[in-house]
Amino acid sequence: MTLSIDEIVGIAFRSKGSLIHRGALAHLCRMAQGAPAGTGVEIGVYRGSSLVAWSLARSGMGESIGVDNWSYPDPPNLKEHTEENLKQAGVTATLYDMDSEDAAALIPGPLAFVHIDANHTLAYVRKDIELWAPKLMRGGVIAFHDYGRTRADIQVRQAVDEWQAREPWACLGEVLTTIGFRKP
């Protein structure tokens, strides 16, 4: 049975602690479905609601991988919450409990889909783009959460805009705080 985007978003929001708006999550799912078959990776999982959503949207299209060091001070046991949320949604995903740079050294390309939602400071977002964008296959999709946020500690927009000025890819649209691009 194929789930609609609305059904997928509803399943993802059953898990506690989602940090993405419904409209942005629906956009993420549509971009994930529009990516080629192959492995998808999420950098920055937190409790796994977006990992659940795009994994369901890509059901049967390839492996789902989540990367996070789960070093958040509060709440505790986030990796266990993530594992439970994945289980309740019926999603199988490989979880890497490590930093993005360490995971990039272990996870081979080419990748079909990448969702970056980890450390939002400029240096880290730049590094995530440097590590993960080259791993995408031709036609692959990279998405960023918190692109539209304007807090001083969230510099996703600046890093993405700098990257796109150097390497323009086809923009798949921006919905609320989520934007995506297709690799030429």
Short mmCIF file of C-alpha atoms in Angstrom, two decimals, residues 57-144:
data_model
loop_
_atom_site.label_atom_id
_atom_site.label_comp_id
_atom_site.label_asym_id
_atom_site.label_seq_id
_atom_site.Cartn_x
_atom_site.Cartn_y
_atom_site.Cartn_z
CA ALA A 57 8.16 8.54 1.03
CA ARG A 58 11.08 6.63 -0.54
CA SER A 59 9.80 3.18 0.45
CA GLY A 60 11.31 0.60 -1.88
CA MET A 61 13.72 3.09 -3.46
CA GLY A 62 16.82 2.33 -1.38
CA GLU A 63 18.43 2.22 2.04
CA SER A 64 17.76 4.94 4.62
CA ILE A 65 20.61 6.11 6.84
CA GLY A 66 20.58 8.55 9.75
CA VAL A 67 23.70 10.25 11.11
CA ASP A 68 23.78 12.04 14.46
CA ASN A 69 26.08 12.10 17.47
CA TRP A 70 23.04 12.57 19.77
CA SER A 71 25.14 14.79 22.06
CA TYR A 72 22.22 17.03 22.99
CA PRO A 73 22.16 17.91 26.70
CA ASP A 74 18.38 17.76 26.93
CA PRO A 75 16.35 15.62 26.63
CA PRO A 76 18.41 12.52 27.43
CA ASN A 77 18.35 9.22 25.51
CA LEU A 78 17.53 10.76 22.13
CA LYS A 79 18.99 7.89 20.14
CA GLU A 80 16.68 5.49 21.96
CA HIS A 81 13.72 7.79 21.23
CA THR A 82 14.75 7.82 17.57
CA GLU A 83 14.95 4.03 17.44
CA GLU A 84 11.49 3.77 19.03
CA ASN A 85 10.02 6.34 16.61
CA LEU A 86 11.44 4.43 13.64
CA LYS A 87 10.06 1.15 15.00
CA GLN A 88 6.59 2.59 15.63
CA ALA A 89 6.48 3.96 12.07
CA GLY A 90 7.68 0.67 10.58
CA VAL A 91 10.81 2.28 9.14
CA THR A 92 14.08 0.40 8.80
CA ALA A 93 17.08 2.73 8.87
CA THR A 94 20.74 2.32 9.68
CA LEU A 95 21.82 4.77 12.38
CA TYR A 96 25.38 6.04 12.65
CA ASP A 97 26.13 7.44 16.12
CA MET A 98 28.91 9.82 15.07
CA ASP A 99 29.73 13.19 13.59
CA SER A 100 29.00 13.99 9.96
CA GLU A 101 32.66 13.99 8.94
CA ASP A 102 33.27 10.52 10.39
CA ALA A 103 30.13 9.16 8.72
CA ALA A 104 31.07 10.66 5.36
CA ALA A 105 34.30 8.66 5.48
CA LEU A 106 32.28 5.43 5.99
CA ILE A 107 29.22 5.90 3.78
CA PRO A 108 30.05 5.42 0.11
CA GLY A 109 28.47 7.25 -2.78
CA PRO A 110 26.79 7.68 -5.02
CA LEU A 111 23.79 8.72 -2.96
CA ALA A 112 20.32 9.50 -4.25
CA PHE A 113 19.09 11.79 -1.49
CA VAL A 114 20.71 13.79 1.32
CA HIS A 115 18.92 15.84 3.98
CA ILE A 116 21.16 18.16 6.01
CA ASP A 117 19.75 19.26 9.36
CA ALA A 118 22.70 19.06 11.76
CA ASN A 119 24.78 21.83 13.35
CA HIS A 120 23.44 25.06 11.81
CA THR A 121 26.49 27.27 12.26
CA LEU A 122 28.24 28.50 9.14
CA ALA A 123 31.40 26.41 9.40
CA TYR A 124 29.46 23.18 10.00
CA VAL A 125 26.94 23.73 7.20
CA ARG A 126 29.76 24.58 4.80
CA LYS A 127 31.56 21.38 5.85
CA ASP A 128 28.42 19.26 5.44
CA ILE A 129 27.93 20.62 1.92
CA GLU A 130 31.60 19.93 1.13
CA LEU A 131 31.32 16.36 2.47
CA TRP A 132 27.93 15.28 1.12
CA ALA A 133 27.12 17.19 -2.10
CA PRO A 134 29.91 15.46 -4.09
CA LYS A 135 28.52 12.06 -3.02
CA LEU A 136 25.21 12.66 -4.79
CA MET A 137 24.58 10.88 -8.06
CA ARG A 138 23.56 12.80 -11.15
CA GLY A 139 19.92 13.76 -10.62
CA GLY A 140 20.26 13.26 -6.87
CA VAL A 141 18.61 15.63 -4.43
CA ILE A 142 20.07 17.53 -1.48
CA ALA A 143 17.73 19.25 0.98
CA PHE A 144 18.39 21.63 3.86
#
